[in-house]
Amino acid sequence: MFEHKENHGSIFQNDKEGKEQRPDYTGSAKVDGVNYRVASWINTTQDGKEYLSLKFESQEETNNNPF
């Protein structure tokens, strides 16, 4: 299993399989010794500028989540 260097991460394009609510990108990162899952969505501002919205969830939280 690949392990990130401290304060580094990576995300990859996600296969949404017809479900638009799924993140556009998913990946992982390591910050202050804690491993995180990363999810990212492509969004657009009211001015029409695209940006990436990010969500971080610690691996510990993910492992305790039954879903």
PDB file of N, CA, C and O in Angstrom:
ATOM      1  N   MET A   1       0.847  -1.188   0.000  1.00  0.00           N
ATOM      2  CA  MET A   1       0.000   0.000   0.000  1.00  0.00           C
ATOM      3  C   MET A   1       0.887   1.246   0.000  1.00  0.00           C
ATOM      4  O   MET A   1       1.867   1.329   0.715  1.00  0.00           O
ATOM      5  N   PHE A   2       0.535   2.215  -0.819  1.00  0.00           N
ATOM      6  CA  PHE A   2       1.288   3.460  -0.922  1.00  0.00           C
ATOM      7  C   PHE A   2       1.017   4.337   0.290  1.00  0.00           C
ATOM      8  O   PHE A   2      -0.117   4.458   0.738  1.00  0.00           O
ATOM      9  N   GLU A   3       2.066   4.950   0.813  1.00  0.00           N
ATOM     10  CA  GLU A   3       1.902   5.881   1.937  1.00  0.00           C
ATOM     11  C   GLU A   3       2.503   7.223   1.562  1.00  0.00           C
ATOM     12  O   GLU A   3       3.639   7.304   1.101  1.00  0.00           O
ATOM     13  N   HIS A   4       1.717   8.287   1.745  1.00  0.00           N
ATOM     14  CA  HIS A   4       2.176   9.635   1.409  1.00  0.00           C
ATOM     15  C   HIS A   4       3.225  10.130   2.383  1.00  0.00           C
ATOM     16  O   HIS A   4       3.234   9.750   3.554  1.00  0.00           O
ATOM     17  N   LYS A   5       4.075  11.022   1.889  1.00  0.00           N
ATOM     18  CA  LYS A   5       4.975  11.751   2.773  1.00  0.00           C
ATOM     19  C   LYS A   5       4.130  12.700   3.609  1.00  0.00           C
ATOM     20  O   LYS A   5       3.005  13.042   3.248  1.00  0.00           O
ATOM     21  N   GLU A   6       4.689  13.144   4.712  1.00  0.00           N
ATOM     22  CA  GLU A   6       3.991  14.073   5.608  1.00  0.00           C
ATOM     23  C   GLU A   6       3.566  15.331   4.843  1.00  0.00           C
ATOM     24  O   GLU A   6       4.344  15.905   4.076  1.00  0.00           O
ATOM     25  N   ASN A   7       2.314  15.747   5.047  1.00  0.00           N
ATOM     26  CA  ASN A   7       1.722  16.945   4.430  1.00  0.00           C
ATOM     27  C   ASN A   7       1.660  16.877   2.908  1.00  0.00           C
ATOM     28  O   ASN A   7       1.761  17.892   2.221  1.00  0.00           O
ATOM     29  N   HIS A   8       1.447  15.674   2.375  1.00  0.00           N
ATOM     30  CA  HIS A   8       1.275  15.461   0.940  1.00  0.00           C
ATOM     31  C   HIS A   8       0.030  14.609   0.710  1.00  0.00           C
ATOM     32  O   HIS A   8      -0.416  13.885   1.597  1.00  0.00           O
ATOM     33  N   GLY A   9      -0.486  14.680  -0.506  1.00  0.00           N
ATOM     34  CA  GLY A   9      -1.640  13.873  -0.862  1.00  0.00           C
ATOM     35  C   GLY A   9      -1.804  13.811  -2.364  1.00  0.00           C
ATOM     36  O   GLY A   9      -1.032  14.413  -3.114  1.00  0.00           O
ATOM     37  N   SER A  10      -2.802  13.066  -2.811  1.00  0.00           N
ATOM     38  CA  SER A  10      -3.097  12.966  -4.238  1.00  0.00           C
ATOM     39  C   SER A  10      -4.575  12.644  -4.413  1.00  0.00           C
ATOM     40  O   SER A  10      -5.195  12.021  -3.551  1.00  0.00           O
ATOM     41  N   ILE A  11      -5.132  13.115  -5.538  1.00  0.00           N
ATOM     42  CA  ILE A  11      -6.511  12.799  -5.880  1.00  0.00           C
ATOM     43  C   ILE A  11      -6.546  12.343  -7.332  1.00  0.00           C
ATOM     44  O   ILE A  11      -5.696  12.726  -8.141  1.00  0.00           O
ATOM     45  N   PHE A  12      -7.537  11.518  -7.650  1.00  0.00           N
ATOM     46  CA  PHE A  12      -7.683  10.956  -8.984  1.00  0.00           C
ATOM     47  C   PHE A  12      -9.137  11.095  -9.426  1.00  0.00           C
ATOM     48  O   PHE A  12     -10.044  11.090  -8.592  1.00  0.00           O
ATOM     49  N   GLN A  13      -9.338  11.168 -10.734  1.00  0.00           N
ATOM     50  CA  GLN A  13     -10.688  11.286 -11.256  1.00  0.00           C
ATOM     51  C   GLN A  13     -11.505  10.071 -10.829  1.00  0.00           C
ATOM     52  O   GLN A  13     -11.033   8.932 -10.888  1.00  0.00           O
ATOM     53  N   ASN A  14     -12.726  10.320 -10.387  1.00  0.00           N
ATOM     54  CA  ASN A  14     -13.596   9.288  -9.847  1.00  0.00           C
ATOM     55  C   ASN A  14     -14.602   8.845 -10.904  1.00  0.00           C
ATOM     56  O   ASN A  14     -15.131   9.663 -11.647  1.00  0.00           O
ATOM     57  N   ASP A  15     -14.890   7.550 -10.949  1.00  0.00           N
ATOM     58  CA  ASP A  15     -15.943   7.035 -11.826  1.00  0.00           C
ATOM     59  C   ASP A  15     -17.268   7.213 -11.099  1.00  0.00           C
ATOM     60  O   ASP A  15     -17.536   6.541 -10.103  1.00  0.00           O
ATOM     61  N   LYS A  16     -18.090   8.128 -11.563  1.00  0.00           N
ATOM     62  CA  LYS A  16     -19.332   8.463 -10.866  1.00  0.00           C
ATOM     63  C   LYS A  16     -20.444   7.445 -11.134  1.00  0.00           C
ATOM     64  O   LYS A  16     -21.453   7.442 -10.441  1.00  0.00           O
ATOM     65  N   GLU A  17     -20.286   6.574 -12.126  1.00  0.00           N
ATOM     66  CA  GLU A  17     -21.230   5.507 -12.443  1.00  0.00           C
ATOM     67  C   GLU A  17     -22.683   5.992 -12.464  1.00  0.00           C
ATOM     68  O   GLU A  17     -23.568   5.365 -11.892  1.00  0.00           O
ATOM     69  N   GLY A  18     -22.935   7.145 -13.084  1.00  0.00           N
ATOM     70  CA  GLY A  18     -24.301   7.649 -13.224  1.00  0.00           C
ATOM     71  C   GLY A  18     -24.874   8.312 -11.991  1.00  0.00           C
ATOM     72  O   GLY A  18     -26.037   8.680 -11.983  1.00  0.00           O
ATOM     73  N   LYS A  19     -24.098   8.457 -10.928  1.00  0.00           N
ATOM     74  CA  LYS A  19     -24.584   9.091  -9.700  1.00  0.00           C
ATOM     75  C   LYS A  19     -23.868  10.436  -9.549  1.00  0.00           C
ATOM     76  O   LYS A  19     -22.743  10.511  -9.096  1.00  0.00           O
ATOM     77  N   GLU A  20     -24.552  11.504  -9.916  1.00  0.00           N
ATOM     78  CA  GLU A  20     -23.951  12.838  -9.965  1.00  0.00           C
ATOM     79  C   GLU A  20     -23.503  13.369  -8.610  1.00  0.00           C
ATOM     80  O   GLU A  20     -22.677  14.263  -8.543  1.00  0.00           O
ATOM     81  N   GLN A  21     -24.044  12.859  -7.504  1.00  0.00           N
ATOM     82  CA  GLN A  21     -23.657  13.365  -6.187  1.00  0.00           C
ATOM     83  C   GLN A  21     -22.289  12.850  -5.752  1.00  0.00           C
ATOM     84  O   GLN A  21     -21.699  13.401  -4.833  1.00  0.00           O
ATOM     85  N   ARG A  22     -21.789  11.819  -6.398  1.00  0.00           N
ATOM     86  CA  ARG A  22     -20.463  11.301  -6.038  1.00  0.00           C
ATOM     87  C   ARG A  22     -19.404  12.347  -6.376  1.00  0.00           C
ATOM     88  O   ARG A  22     -19.558  13.138  -7.309  1.00  0.00           O
ATOM     89  N   PRO A  23     -18.296  12.338  -5.635  1.00  0.00           N
ATOM     90  CA  PRO A  23     -17.228  13.303  -5.910  1.00  0.00           C
ATOM     91  C   PRO A  23     -16.655  13.125  -7.319  1.00  0.00           C
ATOM     92  O   PRO A  23     -16.626  12.005  -7.849  1.00  0.00           O
ATOM     93  N   ASP A  24     -16.180  14.231  -7.904  1.00  0.00           N
ATOM     94  CA  ASP A  24     -15.520  14.166  -9.203  1.00  0.00           C
ATOM     95  C   ASP A  24     -14.125  13.560  -9.068  1.00  0.00           C
ATOM     96  O   ASP A  24     -13.630  12.906  -9.985  1.00  0.00           O
ATOM     97  N   TYR A  25     -13.490  13.774  -7.912  1.00  0.00           N
ATOM     98  CA  TYR A  25     -12.156  13.249  -7.625  1.00  0.00           C
ATOM     99  C   TYR A  25     -12.130  12.685  -6.206  1.00  0.00           C
ATOM    100  O   TYR A  25     -12.802  13.206  -5.314  1.00  0.00           O
ATOM    101  N   THR A  26     -11.362  11.637  -5.998  1.00  0.00           N
ATOM    102  CA  THR A  26     -11.152  11.090  -4.663  1.00  0.00           C
ATOM    103  C   THR A  26      -9.680  10.738  -4.500  1.00  0.00           C
ATOM    104  O   THR A  26      -8.965  10.523  -5.481  1.00  0.00           O
ATOM    105  N   GLY A  27      -9.235  10.688  -3.254  1.00  0.00           N
ATOM    106  CA  GLY A  27      -7.848  10.342  -2.998  1.00  0.00           C
ATOM    107  C   GLY A  27      -7.558  10.309  -1.518  1.00  0.00           C
ATOM    108  O   GLY A  27      -8.449  10.078  -0.698  1.00  0.00           O
ATOM    109  N   SER A  28      -6.298  10.589  -1.191  1.00  0.00           N
ATOM    110  CA  SER A  28      -5.879  10.543   0.204  1.00  0.00           C
ATOM    111  C   SER A  28      -4.757  11.537   0.443  1.00  0.00           C
ATOM    112  O   SER A  28      -4.121  12.020  -0.491  1.00  0.00           O
ATOM    113  N   ALA A  29      -4.536  11.840   1.726  1.00  0.00           N
ATOM    114  CA  ALA A  29      -3.484  12.761   2.141  1.00  0.00           C
ATOM    115  C   ALA A  29      -3.052  12.406   3.557  1.00  0.00           C
ATOM    116  O   ALA A  29      -3.793  11.760   4.298  1.00  0.00           O
ATOM    117  N   LYS A  30      -1.851  12.843   3.914  1.00  0.00           N
ATOM    118  CA  LYS A  30      -1.336  12.648   5.276  1.00  0.00           C
ATOM    119  C   LYS A  30      -0.943  14.013   5.823  1.00  0.00           C
ATOM    120  O   LYS A  30      -0.091  14.694   5.258  1.00  0.00           O
ATOM    121  N   VAL A  31      -1.600  14.427   6.925  1.00  0.00           N
ATOM    122  CA  VAL A  31      -1.345  15.737   7.526  1.00  0.00           C
ATOM    123  C   VAL A  31      -1.133  15.545   9.026  1.00  0.00           C
ATOM    124  O   VAL A  31      -1.990  14.971   9.708  1.00  0.00           O
ATOM    125  N   ASP A  32      -0.001  16.017   9.520  1.00  0.00           N
ATOM    126  CA  ASP A  32       0.337  15.891  10.941  1.00  0.00           C
ATOM    127  C   ASP A  32       0.199  14.457  11.446  1.00  0.00           C
ATOM    128  O   ASP A  32      -0.328  14.208  12.525  1.00  0.00           O
ATOM    129  N   GLY A  33       0.624  13.506  10.632  1.00  0.00           N
ATOM    130  CA  GLY A  33       0.608  12.105  11.024  1.00  0.00           C
ATOM    131  C   GLY A  33      -0.733  11.418  10.910  1.00  0.00           C
ATOM    132  O   GLY A  33      -0.857  10.239  11.234  1.00  0.00           O
ATOM    133  N   VAL A  34      -1.761  12.127  10.451  1.00  0.00           N
ATOM    134  CA  VAL A  34      -3.099  11.551  10.329  1.00  0.00           C
ATOM    135  C   VAL A  34      -3.400  11.336   8.843  1.00  0.00           C
ATOM    136  O   VAL A  34      -3.224  12.239   8.026  1.00  0.00           O
ATOM    137  N   ASN A  35      -3.861  10.136   8.497  1.00  0.00           N
ATOM    138  CA  ASN A  35      -4.240   9.827   7.123  1.00  0.00           C
ATOM    139  C   ASN A  35      -5.685  10.248   6.889  1.00  0.00           C
ATOM    140  O   ASN A  35      -6.564   9.964   7.702  1.00  0.00           O
ATOM    141  N   TYR A  36      -5.912  10.932   5.768  1.00  0.00           N
ATOM    142  CA  TYR A  36      -7.240  11.424   5.415  1.00  0.00           C
ATOM    143  C   TYR A  36      -7.659  10.890   4.051  1.00  0.00           C
ATOM    144  O   TYR A  36      -6.825  10.731   3.158  1.00  0.00           O
ATOM    145  N   ARG A  37      -8.971  10.660   3.906  1.00  0.00           N
ATOM    146  CA  ARG A  37      -9.566  10.450   2.594  1.00  0.00           C
ATOM    147  C   ARG A  37      -9.985  11.834   2.109  1.00  0.00           C
ATOM    148  O   ARG A  37     -10.471  12.643   2.891  1.00  0.00           O
ATOM    149  N   VAL A  38      -9.799  12.081   0.822  1.00  0.00           N
ATOM    150  CA  VAL A  38     -10.110  13.385   0.241  1.00  0.00           C
ATOM    151  C   VAL A  38     -11.145  13.185  -0.867  1.00  0.00           C
ATOM    152  O   VAL A  38     -11.023  12.276  -1.678  1.00  0.00           O
ATOM    153  N   ALA A  39     -12.165  14.027  -0.865  1.00  0.00           N
ATOM    154  CA  ALA A  39     -13.165  14.035  -1.929  1.00  0.00           C
ATOM    155  C   ALA A  39     -13.226  15.449  -2.491  1.00  0.00           C
ATOM    156  O   ALA A  39     -13.090  16.424  -1.759  1.00  0.00           O
ATOM    157  N   SER A  40     -13.413  15.554  -3.804  1.00  0.00           N
ATOM    158  CA  SER A  40     -13.427  16.867  -4.442  1.00  0.00           C
ATOM    159  C   SER A  40     -14.509  16.916  -5.520  1.00  0.00           C
ATOM    160  O   SER A  40     -14.699  15.959  -6.267  1.00  0.00           O
ATOM    161  N   TRP A  41     -15.212  18.052  -5.562  1.00  0.00           N
ATOM    162  CA  TRP A  41     -16.251  18.286  -6.556  1.00  0.00           C
ATOM    163  C   TRP A  41     -15.899  19.530  -7.362  1.00  0.00           C
ATOM    164  O   TRP A  41     -15.412  20.523  -6.814  1.00  0.00           O
ATOM    165  N   ILE A  42     -16.188  19.504  -8.655  1.00  0.00           N
ATOM    166  CA  ILE A  42     -16.022  20.685  -9.503  1.00  0.00           C
ATOM    167  C   ILE A  42     -17.297  21.504  -9.369  1.00  0.00           C
ATOM    168  O   ILE A  42     -18.395  21.001  -9.617  1.00  0.00           O
ATOM    169  N   ASN A  43     -17.153  22.756  -8.947  1.00  0.00           N
ATOM    170  CA  ASN A  43     -18.294  23.667  -8.776  1.00  0.00           C
ATOM    171  C   ASN A  43     -18.068  24.935  -9.568  1.00  0.00           C
ATOM    172  O   ASN A  43     -16.959  25.201 -10.045  1.00  0.00           O
ATOM    173  N   THR A  44     -19.110  25.738  -9.684  1.00  0.00           N
ATOM    174  CA  THR A  44     -19.023  27.004 -10.406  1.00  0.00           C
ATOM    175  C   THR A  44     -19.578  28.123  -9.529  1.00  0.00           C
ATOM    176  O   THR A  44     -20.651  27.968  -8.935  1.00  0.00           O
ATOM    177  N   THR A  45     -18.851  29.252  -9.460  1.00  0.00           N
ATOM    178  CA  THR A  45     -19.320  30.406  -8.698  1.00  0.00           C
ATOM    179  C   THR A  45     -20.447  31.090  -9.463  1.00  0.00           C
ATOM    180  O   THR A  45     -20.689  30.792 -10.638  1.00  0.00           O
ATOM    181  N   GLN A  46     -21.098  32.032  -8.806  1.00  0.00           N
ATOM    182  CA  GLN A  46     -22.153  32.796  -9.472  1.00  0.00           C
ATOM    183  C   GLN A  46     -21.590  33.601 -10.639  1.00  0.00           C
ATOM    184  O   GLN A  46     -22.313  33.934 -11.578  1.00  0.00           O
ATOM    185  N   ASP A  47     -20.279  33.920 -10.588  1.00  0.00           N
ATOM    186  CA  ASP A  47     -19.627  34.659 -11.672  1.00  0.00           C
ATOM    187  C   ASP A  47     -19.186  33.751 -12.819  1.00  0.00           C
ATOM    188  O   ASP A  47     -18.602  34.218 -13.789  1.00  0.00           O
ATOM    189  N   GLY A  48     -19.421  32.427 -12.676  1.00  0.00           N
ATOM    190  CA  GLY A  48     -19.076  31.493 -13.735  1.00  0.00           C
ATOM    191  C   GLY A  48     -17.671  30.919 -13.662  1.00  0.00           C
ATOM    192  O   GLY A  48     -17.233  30.249 -14.584  1.00  0.00           O
ATOM    193  N   LYS A  49     -16.948  31.173 -12.560  1.00  0.00           N
ATOM    194  CA  LYS A  49     -15.591  30.639 -12.406  1.00  0.00           C
ATOM    195  C   LYS A  49     -15.651  29.253 -11.772  1.00  0.00           C
ATOM    196  O   LYS A  49     -16.340  29.042 -10.780  1.00  0.00           O
ATOM    197  N   GLU A  50     -14.929  28.298 -12.367  1.00  0.00           N
ATOM    198  CA  GLU A  50     -14.889  26.945 -11.806  1.00  0.00           C
ATOM    199  C   GLU A  50     -13.898  26.889 -10.647  1.00  0.00           C
ATOM    200  O   GLU A  50     -12.875  27.577 -10.652  1.00  0.00           O
ATOM    201  N   TYR A  51     -14.234  26.065  -9.646  1.00  0.00           N
ATOM    202  CA  TYR A  51     -13.336  25.830  -8.516  1.00  0.00           C
ATOM    203  C   TYR A  51     -13.560  24.422  -7.996  1.00  0.00           C
ATOM    204  O   TYR A  51     -14.564  23.774  -8.321  1.00  0.00           O
ATOM    205  N   LEU A  52     -12.629  23.932  -7.208  1.00  0.00           N
ATOM    206  CA  LEU A  52     -12.750  22.614  -6.588  1.00  0.00           C
ATOM    207  C   LEU A  52     -13.134  22.770  -5.130  1.00  0.00           C
ATOM    208  O   LEU A  52     -12.495  23.501  -4.385  1.00  0.00           O
ATOM    209  N   SER A  53     -14.186  22.089  -4.729  1.00  0.00           N
ATOM    210  CA  SER A  53     -14.620  22.035  -3.342  1.00  0.00           C
ATOM    211  C   SER A  53     -14.037  20.753  -2.754  1.00  0.00           C
ATOM    212  O   SER A  53     -14.109  19.692  -3.389  1.00  0.00           O
ATOM    213  N   LEU A  54     -13.446  20.828  -1.554  1.00  0.00           N
ATOM    214  CA  LEU A  54     -12.781  19.675  -0.952  1.00  0.00           C
ATOM    215  C   LEU A  54     -13.438  19.262   0.351  1.00  0.00           C
ATOM    216  O   LEU A  54     -13.935  20.102   1.100  1.00  0.00           O
ATOM    217  N   LYS A  55     -13.408  17.955   0.621  1.00  0.00           N
ATOM    218  CA  LYS A  55     -13.858  17.420   1.896  1.00  0.00           C
ATOM    219  C   LYS A  55     -12.786  16.453   2.388  1.00  0.00           C
ATOM    220  O   LYS A  55     -12.301  15.608   1.631  1.00  0.00           O
ATOM    221  N   PHE A  56     -12.403  16.592   3.665  1.00  0.00           N
ATOM    222  CA  PHE A  56     -11.402  15.721   4.271  1.00  0.00           C
ATOM    223  C   PHE A  56     -12.063  14.929   5.389  1.00  0.00           C
ATOM    224  O   PHE A  56     -12.811  15.482   6.183  1.00  0.00           O
ATOM    225  N   GLU A  57     -11.774  13.635   5.439  1.00  0.00           N
ATOM    226  CA  GLU A  57     -12.308  12.772   6.486  1.00  0.00           C
ATOM    227  C   GLU A  57     -11.175  11.863   6.942  1.00  0.00           C
ATOM    228  O   GLU A  57     -10.548  11.190   6.114  1.00  0.00           O
ATOM    229  N   SER A  58     -10.886  11.850   8.247  1.00  0.00           N
ATOM    230  CA  SER A  58      -9.783  11.023   8.729  1.00  0.00           C
ATOM    231  C   SER A  58     -10.080   9.560   8.455  1.00  0.00           C
ATOM    232  O   SER A  58     -11.232   9.129   8.469  1.00  0.00           O
ATOM    233  N   GLN A  59      -9.046   8.791   8.187  1.00  0.00           N
ATOM    234  CA  GLN A  59      -9.203   7.358   7.924  1.00  0.00           C
ATOM    235  C   GLN A  59      -9.878   6.678   9.104  1.00  0.00           C
ATOM    236  O   GLN A  59     -10.651   5.756   8.940  1.00  0.00           O
ATOM    237  N   GLU A  60      -9.587   7.165  10.324  1.00  0.00           N
ATOM    238  CA  GLU A  60     -10.190   6.585  11.518  1.00  0.00           C
ATOM    239  C   GLU A  60     -11.707   6.754  11.464  1.00  0.00           C
ATOM    240  O   GLU A  60     -12.457   5.837  11.770  1.00  0.00           O
ATOM    241  N   GLU A  61     -12.180   7.953  11.089  1.00  0.00           N
ATOM    242  CA  GLU A  61     -13.621   8.194  10.965  1.00  0.00           C
ATOM    243  C   GLU A  61     -14.218   7.297   9.898  1.00  0.00           C
ATOM    244  O   GLU A  61     -15.291   6.743  10.056  1.00  0.00           O
ATOM    245  N   THR A  62     -13.511   7.137   8.773  1.00  0.00           N
ATOM    246  CA  THR A  62     -13.980   6.314   7.661  1.00  0.00           C
ATOM    247  C   THR A  62     -14.101   4.868   8.090  1.00  0.00           C
ATOM    248  O   THR A  62     -15.072   4.189   7.768  1.00  0.00           O
ATOM    249  N   ASN A  63     -13.116   4.364   8.841  1.00  0.00           N
ATOM    250  CA  ASN A  63     -13.129   2.964   9.279  1.00  0.00           C
ATOM    251  C   ASN A  63     -14.246   2.693  10.277  1.00  0.00           C
ATOM    252  O   ASN A  63     -14.725   1.566  10.378  1.00  0.00           O
ATOM    253  N   ASN A  64     -14.680   3.708  11.033  1.00  0.00           N
ATOM    254  CA  ASN A  64     -15.755   3.544  12.007  1.00  0.00           C
ATOM    255  C   ASN A  64     -17.132   3.760  11.402  1.00  0.00           C
ATOM    256  O   ASN A  64     -18.129   3.546  12.057  1.00  0.00           O
ATOM    257  N   ASN A  65     -17.187   4.214  10.152  1.00  0.00           N
ATOM    258  CA  ASN A  65     -18.449   4.495   9.479  1.00  0.00           C
ATOM    259  C   ASN A  65     -18.955   3.215   8.805  1.00  0.00           C
ATOM    260  O   ASN A  65     -18.300   2.674   7.925  1.00  0.00           O
ATOM    261  N   PRO A  66     -20.123   2.694   9.200  1.00  0.00           N
ATOM    262  CA  PRO A  66     -20.610   1.432   8.618  1.00  0.00           C
ATOM    263  C   PRO A  66     -21.020   1.553   7.156  1.00  0.00           C
ATOM    264  O   PRO A  66     -21.215   0.553   6.493  1.00  0.00           O
ATOM    265  N   PHE A  67     -21.151   2.770   6.650  1.00  0.00           N
ATOM    266  CA  PHE A  67     -21.526   2.955   5.256  1.00  0.00           C
ATOM    267  C   PHE A  67     -20.288   3.134   4.452  1.00  0.00           C
ATOM    268  O   PHE A  67     -20.121   3.337   3.407  1.00  0.00           O
TER     269      PHE A  67
END
